[in-house]
XYZ file of C-alpha atoms in Angstrom:
497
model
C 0.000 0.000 0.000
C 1.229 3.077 -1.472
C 1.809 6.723 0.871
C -0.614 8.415 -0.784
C -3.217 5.578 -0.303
C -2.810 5.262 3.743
C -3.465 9.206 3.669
C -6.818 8.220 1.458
C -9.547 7.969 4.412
C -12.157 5.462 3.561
C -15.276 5.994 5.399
C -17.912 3.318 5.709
C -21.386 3.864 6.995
C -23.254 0.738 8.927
C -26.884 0.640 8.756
C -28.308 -1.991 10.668
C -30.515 -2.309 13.624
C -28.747 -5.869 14.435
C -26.116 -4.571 16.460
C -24.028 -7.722 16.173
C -24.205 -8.275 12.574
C -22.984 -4.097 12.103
C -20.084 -4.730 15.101
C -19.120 -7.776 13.013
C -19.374 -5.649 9.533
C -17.745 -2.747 11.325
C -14.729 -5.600 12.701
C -14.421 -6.578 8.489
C -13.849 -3.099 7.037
C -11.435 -1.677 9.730
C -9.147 -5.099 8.560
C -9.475 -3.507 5.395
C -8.274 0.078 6.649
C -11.659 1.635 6.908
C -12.992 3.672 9.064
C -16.401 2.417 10.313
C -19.558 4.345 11.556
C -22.710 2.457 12.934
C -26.190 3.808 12.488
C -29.650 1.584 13.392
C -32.110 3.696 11.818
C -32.716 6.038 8.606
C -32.559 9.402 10.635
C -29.443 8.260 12.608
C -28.122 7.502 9.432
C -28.745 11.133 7.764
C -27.735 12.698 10.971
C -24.454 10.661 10.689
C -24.162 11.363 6.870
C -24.662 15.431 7.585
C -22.501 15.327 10.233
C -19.127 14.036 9.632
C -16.724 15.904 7.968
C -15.570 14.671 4.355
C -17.986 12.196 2.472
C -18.924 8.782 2.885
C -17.719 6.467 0.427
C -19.267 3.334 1.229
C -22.662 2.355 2.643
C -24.074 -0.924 3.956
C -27.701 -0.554 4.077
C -30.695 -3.220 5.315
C -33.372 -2.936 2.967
C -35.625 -3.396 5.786
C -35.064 -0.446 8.707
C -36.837 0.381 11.577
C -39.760 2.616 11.476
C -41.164 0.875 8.040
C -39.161 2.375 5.975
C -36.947 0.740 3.274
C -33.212 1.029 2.607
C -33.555 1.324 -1.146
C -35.768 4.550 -0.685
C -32.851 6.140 1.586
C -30.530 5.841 -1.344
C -31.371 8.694 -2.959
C -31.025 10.918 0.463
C -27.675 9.516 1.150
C -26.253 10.169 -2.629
C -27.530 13.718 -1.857
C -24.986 14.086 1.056
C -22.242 12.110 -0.835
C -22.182 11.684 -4.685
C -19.806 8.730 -5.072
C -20.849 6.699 -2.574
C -20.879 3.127 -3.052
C -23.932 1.058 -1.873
C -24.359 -2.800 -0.667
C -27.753 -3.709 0.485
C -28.433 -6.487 2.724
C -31.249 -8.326 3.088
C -33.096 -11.318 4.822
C -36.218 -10.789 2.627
C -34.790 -10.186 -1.152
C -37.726 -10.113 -3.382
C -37.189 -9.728 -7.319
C -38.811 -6.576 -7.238
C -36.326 -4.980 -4.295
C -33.550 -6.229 -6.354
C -34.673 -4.631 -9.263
C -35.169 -0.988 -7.672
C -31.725 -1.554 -6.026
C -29.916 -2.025 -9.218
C -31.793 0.749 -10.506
C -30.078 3.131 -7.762
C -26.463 1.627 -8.766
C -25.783 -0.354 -5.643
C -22.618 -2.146 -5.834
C -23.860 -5.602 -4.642
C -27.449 -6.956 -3.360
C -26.491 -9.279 -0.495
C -28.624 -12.129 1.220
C -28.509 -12.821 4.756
C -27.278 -15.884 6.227
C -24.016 -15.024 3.840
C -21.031 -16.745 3.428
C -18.215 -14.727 5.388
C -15.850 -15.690 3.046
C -18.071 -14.464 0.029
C -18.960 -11.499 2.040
C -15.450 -10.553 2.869
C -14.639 -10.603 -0.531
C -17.364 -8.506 -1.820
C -15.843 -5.783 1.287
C -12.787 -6.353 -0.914
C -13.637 -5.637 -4.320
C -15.774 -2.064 -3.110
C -13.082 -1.024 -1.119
C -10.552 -2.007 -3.710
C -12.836 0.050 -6.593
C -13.365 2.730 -4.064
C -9.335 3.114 -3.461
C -8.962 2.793 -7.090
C -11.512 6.040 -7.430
C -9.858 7.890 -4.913
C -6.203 7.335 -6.723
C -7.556 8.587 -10.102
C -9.231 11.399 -8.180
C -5.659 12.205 -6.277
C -3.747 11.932 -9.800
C -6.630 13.808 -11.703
C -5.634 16.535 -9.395
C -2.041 16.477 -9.494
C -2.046 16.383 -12.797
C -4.281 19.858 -12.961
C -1.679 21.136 -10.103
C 1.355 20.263 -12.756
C -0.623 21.522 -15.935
C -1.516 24.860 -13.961
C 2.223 25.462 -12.647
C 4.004 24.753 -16.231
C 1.025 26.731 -17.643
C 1.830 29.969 -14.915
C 5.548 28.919 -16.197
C 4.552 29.424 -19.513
C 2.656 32.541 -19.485
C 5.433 34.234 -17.015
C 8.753 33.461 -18.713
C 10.827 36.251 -20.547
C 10.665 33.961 -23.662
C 8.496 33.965 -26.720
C 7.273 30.220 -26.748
C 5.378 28.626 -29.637
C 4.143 24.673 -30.811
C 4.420 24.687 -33.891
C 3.259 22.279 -36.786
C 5.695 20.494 -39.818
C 4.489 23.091 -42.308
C 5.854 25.822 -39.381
C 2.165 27.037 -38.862
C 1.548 28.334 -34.887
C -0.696 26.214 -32.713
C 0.176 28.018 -29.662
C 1.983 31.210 -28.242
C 2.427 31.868 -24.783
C 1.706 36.109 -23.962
C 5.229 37.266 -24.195
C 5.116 35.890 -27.929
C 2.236 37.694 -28.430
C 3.091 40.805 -27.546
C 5.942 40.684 -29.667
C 3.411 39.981 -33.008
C 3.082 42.048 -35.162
C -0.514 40.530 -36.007
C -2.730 42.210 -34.363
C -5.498 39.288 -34.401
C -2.860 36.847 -32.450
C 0.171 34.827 -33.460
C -2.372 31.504 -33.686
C -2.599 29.743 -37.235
C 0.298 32.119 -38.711
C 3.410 31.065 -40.390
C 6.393 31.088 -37.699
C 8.961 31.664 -40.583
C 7.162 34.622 -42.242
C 5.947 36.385 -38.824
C 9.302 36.118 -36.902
C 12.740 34.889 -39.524
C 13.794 37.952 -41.444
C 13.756 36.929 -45.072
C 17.202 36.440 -45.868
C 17.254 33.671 -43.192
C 13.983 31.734 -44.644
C 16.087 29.389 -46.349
C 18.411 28.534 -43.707
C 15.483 27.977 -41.059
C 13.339 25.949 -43.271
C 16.266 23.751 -44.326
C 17.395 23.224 -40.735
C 13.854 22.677 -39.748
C 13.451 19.688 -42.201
C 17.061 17.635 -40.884
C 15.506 18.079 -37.201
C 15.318 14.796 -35.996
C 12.995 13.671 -33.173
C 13.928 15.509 -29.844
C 16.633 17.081 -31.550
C 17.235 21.122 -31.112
C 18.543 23.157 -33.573
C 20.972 25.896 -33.222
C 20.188 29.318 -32.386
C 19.526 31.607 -35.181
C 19.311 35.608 -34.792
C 16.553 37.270 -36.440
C 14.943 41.019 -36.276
C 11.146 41.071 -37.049
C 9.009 44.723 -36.435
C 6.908 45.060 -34.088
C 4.710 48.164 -34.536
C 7.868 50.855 -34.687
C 10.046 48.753 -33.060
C 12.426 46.594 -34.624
C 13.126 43.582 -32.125
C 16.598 40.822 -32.000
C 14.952 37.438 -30.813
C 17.294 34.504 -31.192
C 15.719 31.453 -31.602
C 15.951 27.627 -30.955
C 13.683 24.497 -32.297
C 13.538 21.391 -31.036
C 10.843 18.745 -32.991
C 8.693 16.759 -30.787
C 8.187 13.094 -32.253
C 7.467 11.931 -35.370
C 3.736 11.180 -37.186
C 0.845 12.396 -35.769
C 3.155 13.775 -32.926
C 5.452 15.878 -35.107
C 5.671 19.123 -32.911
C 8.287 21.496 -33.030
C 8.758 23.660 -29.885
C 10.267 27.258 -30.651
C 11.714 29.724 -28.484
C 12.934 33.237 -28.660
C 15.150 34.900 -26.403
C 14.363 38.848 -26.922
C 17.827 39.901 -27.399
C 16.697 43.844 -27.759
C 17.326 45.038 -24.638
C 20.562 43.221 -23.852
C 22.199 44.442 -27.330
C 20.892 47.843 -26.895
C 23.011 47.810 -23.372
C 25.820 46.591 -24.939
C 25.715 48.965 -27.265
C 25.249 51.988 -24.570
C 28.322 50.208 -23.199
C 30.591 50.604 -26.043
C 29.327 54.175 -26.338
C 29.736 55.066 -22.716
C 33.538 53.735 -23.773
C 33.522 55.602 -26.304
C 31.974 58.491 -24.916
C 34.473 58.459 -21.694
C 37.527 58.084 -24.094
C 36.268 61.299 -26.536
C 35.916 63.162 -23.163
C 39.653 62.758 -22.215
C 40.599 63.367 -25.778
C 38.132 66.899 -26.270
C 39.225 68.450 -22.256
C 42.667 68.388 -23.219
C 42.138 69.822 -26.553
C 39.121 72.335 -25.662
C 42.043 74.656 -23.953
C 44.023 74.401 -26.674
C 41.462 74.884 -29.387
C 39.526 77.257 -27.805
C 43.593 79.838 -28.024
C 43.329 79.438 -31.504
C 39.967 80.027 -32.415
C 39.439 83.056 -29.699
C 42.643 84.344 -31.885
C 41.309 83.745 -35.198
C 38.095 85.888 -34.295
C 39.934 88.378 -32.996
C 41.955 88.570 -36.204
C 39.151 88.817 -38.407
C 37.503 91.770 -36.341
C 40.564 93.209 -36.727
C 40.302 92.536 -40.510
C 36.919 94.144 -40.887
C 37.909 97.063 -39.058
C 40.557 97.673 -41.828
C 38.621 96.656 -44.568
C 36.125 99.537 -43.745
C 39.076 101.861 -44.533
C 39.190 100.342 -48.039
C 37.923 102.719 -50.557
C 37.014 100.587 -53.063
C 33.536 99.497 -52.429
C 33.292 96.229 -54.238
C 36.685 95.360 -52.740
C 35.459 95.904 -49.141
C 32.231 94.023 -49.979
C 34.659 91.032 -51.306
C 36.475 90.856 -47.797
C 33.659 91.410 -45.575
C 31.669 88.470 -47.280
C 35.143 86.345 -47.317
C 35.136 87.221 -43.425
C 31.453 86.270 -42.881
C 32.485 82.811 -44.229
C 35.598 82.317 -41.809
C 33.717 83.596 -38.984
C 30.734 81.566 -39.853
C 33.203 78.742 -40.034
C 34.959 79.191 -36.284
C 31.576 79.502 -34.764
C 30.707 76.224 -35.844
C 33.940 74.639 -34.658
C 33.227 76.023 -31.970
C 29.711 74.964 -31.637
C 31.272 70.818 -32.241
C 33.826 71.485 -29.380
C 30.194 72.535 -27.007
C 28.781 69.673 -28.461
C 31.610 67.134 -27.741
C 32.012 68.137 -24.256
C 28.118 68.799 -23.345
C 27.883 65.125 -24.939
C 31.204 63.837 -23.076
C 31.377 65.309 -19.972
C 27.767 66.204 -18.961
C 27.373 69.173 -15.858
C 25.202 67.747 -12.922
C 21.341 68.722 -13.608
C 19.974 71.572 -11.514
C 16.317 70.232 -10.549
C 12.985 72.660 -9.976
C 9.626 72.055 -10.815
C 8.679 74.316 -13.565
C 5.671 74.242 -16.138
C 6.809 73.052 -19.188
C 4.425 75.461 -21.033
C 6.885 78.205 -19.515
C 9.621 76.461 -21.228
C 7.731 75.678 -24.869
C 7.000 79.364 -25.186
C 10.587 80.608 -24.543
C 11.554 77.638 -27.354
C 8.446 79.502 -29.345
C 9.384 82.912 -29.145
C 13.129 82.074 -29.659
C 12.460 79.818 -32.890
C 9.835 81.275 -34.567
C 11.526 84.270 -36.259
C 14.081 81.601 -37.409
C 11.374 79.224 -38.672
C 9.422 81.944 -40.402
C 12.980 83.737 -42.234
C 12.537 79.893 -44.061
C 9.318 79.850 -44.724
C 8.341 77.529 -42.434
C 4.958 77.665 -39.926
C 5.821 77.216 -36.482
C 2.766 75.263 -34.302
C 2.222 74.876 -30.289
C -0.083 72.545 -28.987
C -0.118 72.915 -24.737
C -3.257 72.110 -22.288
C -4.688 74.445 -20.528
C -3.345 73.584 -17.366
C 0.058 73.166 -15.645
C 2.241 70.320 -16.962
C 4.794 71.039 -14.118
C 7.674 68.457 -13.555
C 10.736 68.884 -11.750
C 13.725 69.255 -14.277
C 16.451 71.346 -15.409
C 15.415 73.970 -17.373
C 18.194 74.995 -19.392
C 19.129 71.110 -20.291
C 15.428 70.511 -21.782
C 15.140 74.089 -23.288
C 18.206 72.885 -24.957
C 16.608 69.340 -26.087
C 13.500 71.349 -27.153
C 15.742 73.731 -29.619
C 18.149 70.646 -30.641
C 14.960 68.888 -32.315
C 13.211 72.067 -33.748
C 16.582 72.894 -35.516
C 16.639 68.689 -36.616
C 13.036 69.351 -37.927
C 14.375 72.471 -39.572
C 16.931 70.837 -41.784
C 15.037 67.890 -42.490
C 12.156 70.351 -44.260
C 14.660 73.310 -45.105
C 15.210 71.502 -48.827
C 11.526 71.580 -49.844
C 11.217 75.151 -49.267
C 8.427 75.202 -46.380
C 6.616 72.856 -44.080
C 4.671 72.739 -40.457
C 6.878 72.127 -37.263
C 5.170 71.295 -34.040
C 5.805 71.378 -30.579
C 3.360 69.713 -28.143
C 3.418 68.693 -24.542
C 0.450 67.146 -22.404
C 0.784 65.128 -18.481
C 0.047 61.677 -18.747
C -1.619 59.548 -16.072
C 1.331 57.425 -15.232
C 3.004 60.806 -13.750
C 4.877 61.347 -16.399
C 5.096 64.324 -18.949
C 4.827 64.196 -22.381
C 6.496 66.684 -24.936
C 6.688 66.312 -29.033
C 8.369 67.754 -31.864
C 7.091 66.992 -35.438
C 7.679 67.909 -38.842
C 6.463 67.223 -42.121
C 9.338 66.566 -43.580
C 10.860 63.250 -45.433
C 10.893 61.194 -41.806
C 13.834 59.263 -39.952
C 13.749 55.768 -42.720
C 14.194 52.730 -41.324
C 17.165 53.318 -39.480
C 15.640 55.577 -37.105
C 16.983 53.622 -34.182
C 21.074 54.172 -35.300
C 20.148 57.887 -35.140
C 20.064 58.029 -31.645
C 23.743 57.016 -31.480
C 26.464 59.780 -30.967
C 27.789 60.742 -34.930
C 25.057 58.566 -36.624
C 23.350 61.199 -39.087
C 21.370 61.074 -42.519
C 22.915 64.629 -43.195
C 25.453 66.018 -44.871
C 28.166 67.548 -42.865
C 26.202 66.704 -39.882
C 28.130 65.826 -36.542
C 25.713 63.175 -35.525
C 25.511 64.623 -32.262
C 22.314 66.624 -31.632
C 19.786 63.617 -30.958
C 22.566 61.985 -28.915
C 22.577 65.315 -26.870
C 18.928 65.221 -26.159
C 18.886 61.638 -25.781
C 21.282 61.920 -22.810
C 19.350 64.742 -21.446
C 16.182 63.342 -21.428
C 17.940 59.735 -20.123
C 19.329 61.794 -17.502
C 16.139 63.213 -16.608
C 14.648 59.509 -16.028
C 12.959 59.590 -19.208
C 13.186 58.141 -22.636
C 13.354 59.551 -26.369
C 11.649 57.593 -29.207
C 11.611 58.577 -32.875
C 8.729 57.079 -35.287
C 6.829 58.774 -38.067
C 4.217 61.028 -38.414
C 0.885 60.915 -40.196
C 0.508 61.162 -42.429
C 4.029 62.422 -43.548
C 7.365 63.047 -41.514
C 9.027 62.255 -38.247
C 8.205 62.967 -34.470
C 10.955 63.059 -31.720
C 8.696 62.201 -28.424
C 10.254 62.498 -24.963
C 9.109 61.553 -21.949
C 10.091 62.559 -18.078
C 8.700 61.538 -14.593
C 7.242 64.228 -13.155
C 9.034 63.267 -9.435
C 12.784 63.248 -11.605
């Protein structure tokens, strides 16, 4: 007898109003391991029934009790108490018709009295035998839900997409972290694994290695990127087939690689970063001589070419001039940039309304905007978005992407540029710049990188600024497109920073 079945109780109930024949019935079943209750009446037997705690499994039952009434007719009553009960009348006046109402009820066994011991033993046996035998399937029937629930929660809660997938690669199931990474929006169920998550230059290789799988075989990991609304997400993923036949499953998961490679990445910059910063503090002294000098020089230039009589001569210098100086003031604007990027000052914190802020950018940018033709738009609530930041780093973020918009739409000769800003209900503030322009392309994720840019002559360092002053702030920069043209560089920033 196993562990489990010596914690099974088996619970017997005795109803009899020969006291010696239940003592001696009672005597049989606890040799068998069962606990034995006697009752010598109908009502003592409901009362008992009611009473104890747990069901009774097992039932022997005169057909003829005290009071008139008839054992077969108190079936019913005690199934009411205890569904799976088993049932054994017995009987020193069987008649075909009792018999036939007993079976009827599903008794177990319709028992004569005198009996045989040894036949009666036997049938105490075989119920308590088919009653341990329910109670094990009952016991396993609920492990088995316990296991199926816990790998299911296991399922549902690991950081990995997991699908069961069929020979022709088509999903049968996806646990939620899967999903979310679809880029169906009906569900990943009944698509093609290959064409929703293998890039296509990979098909090939996948399907090929797919097909040599043997049975409980894994394949090896394979890298892929597949989009995911404006996202464009690194899973690397491993097969392993199930069986063979009707049985051929093939379990696939993906690791979401994303985050990890974008750290590694911030890594190499923050290396990169650090190293630049040694590099451009021990040069800013010495560049800064030299250009300080070189705009002295051409003051000093102008000054004398005023004295120049001839007029188209002095108009020759002074634009030659405007070019140099234009020149040194964006050297000097890199070396800011490098060491704002490199060496970042400690933020100064205060709450302030960001509308404050967007209408300082406004009234700053707008005569700029306009001298090109282009329409300047604010969208702020009416109320406070206040948020405790430093204002000169995000007024700085704010004019970095309005002068980004501003070359993307300079070349078409006008456009819209909009800055908006709105609290969320997460406690966190919003704020938006969009254009109209030609948009960010698909590699709008490298442009966040210091000296990644789509321009000509560009440094590469103005989203990399604002993305390290909004990351600095707690917050996050995204860019995506706008609709139904263009680009929008969204920030956001805890309100508590």
């Amino acid at each position: 007898m196993s562990s489990h079945q010596k914690r099974e109780l088996i619970r017997a109930l005795v109803i009899d109003d020969n006291v010696d024949l239940a003592e001696n019935i009672r005597e049989i079943l606890e040799e068998l391991g069962v606990e034995a209750l006697l009752a010598h009446d109908a009502a003592s037997a409901l009362e008992i029934a009611a009473r104890v705690v747990g069901a009774i499994d097992l039932a022997f039952v005169d057909l003829k009790l005290p009071g008139g009434g008839s054992g077969v007719e108190l079936l019913p009553r005690l199934r009411a108490l205890s569904a799976e009960i088993e049932v054994i009348i017995v009987t020193g006046n069987a008649t075909l018709d009792s018999a036939v109402q007993a079976v009827r009820h599903g008794i177990f066994a319709y028992v004569q009295k005198p009996f045989d011991a040894r036949d009666f033993i036997a049938i105490a046996e075989r119920v308590v035998a088919q009653i341990r035998l329910r109670k094990e399937r009952e016991r396993l029937a609920r492990e088995l839900e316990r296991s199926e629930e816990l790998h299911r929660s296991l399922v549902e809660m690991v950081d990995a997409a997991i699908l069961l997938i069929d020979r022709e690669g088509t999903i049968l199931f996806a646990n939620p972290f899967a999903e979310e990474r679809s880029p169906h929006p009906h569900g990943l169920i009944g698509e093609s694994f290959i064409e929703t998550f293998i890039e296509e230059c990979l098909r090939t290789r996948v399907r090929r290695a797919l097909s040599e799988l043997r049975p409980y075989e894994r394949s090896e990991g394979v890298e892929s990127h597949a989009r995911v609304g404006d996202q464009l997400r690194t899973l690397r993923w491993s097969v392993s087939r199930g069986g063979s036949g009707s049985d051929e499953r093939y379990l696939a998961v993906g690791i979401d690689l994303t985050e990890m490679r974008a750290l590694q990445m911030r890594a190499l910059e923050a290396e990169a970063l650090a190293a630049i910063g040694t590099l451009t503090s021990g040069l800013a002294h010495e560049i800064r001589n030299p250009l300080n000098a070189a705009a002295l020089q051409l003051e000093l230039i102008v000054r004398s070419a005023r004295r120049v009589e001839e007029g188209s001569l002095r108009d020759r210098i002074e634009e030659r001039v405007e070019i140099v100086r234009t020149e040194l003031a964006r050297l000097s604007s890199m070396l800011n940039d490098f060491l704002s990027l490199s060496r970042p000052a400690a933020l100064s914190l205060e709450e302030k309304d960001l509308r404050d802020i967007i209408e300082s950018v406004e009234a700053l940018q707008r005569p700029l905007l306009e001298a090109e033709g282009i329409e300047l738009r604010v969208d702020l609530p009416e109320t406070p978005v206040r948020a405790r930041i430093d204002e000169t780093k995000i007024k700085q973020a704010l004019i970095n992407l309005v002068q980004n918009a501003l070359e993307a739409i300079r070349a078409k000769g006008g456009g819209v540029i909009e800055i908006r800003a709105k609290a969320r209900s997460d406690g966190a503030v919003e704020l938006a710049v969009a254009d109209d322009g030609p948009g960010f392309g698909a590699a709008s994720g490298d442009l966040l990188r210091p000296f990644m840019t789509t321009k000509e002559g560009g440094t590469g360092l103005g989203l990399a600024i604002v993305r390290t002053i909004v990351e600095r702030h707690g917050g996050e920069l995204r860019l995506f497109a706008n609709s139904p043209r263009g680009a929008v560089a969204q920030f956001t920033i805890d309100r508590r920073a």
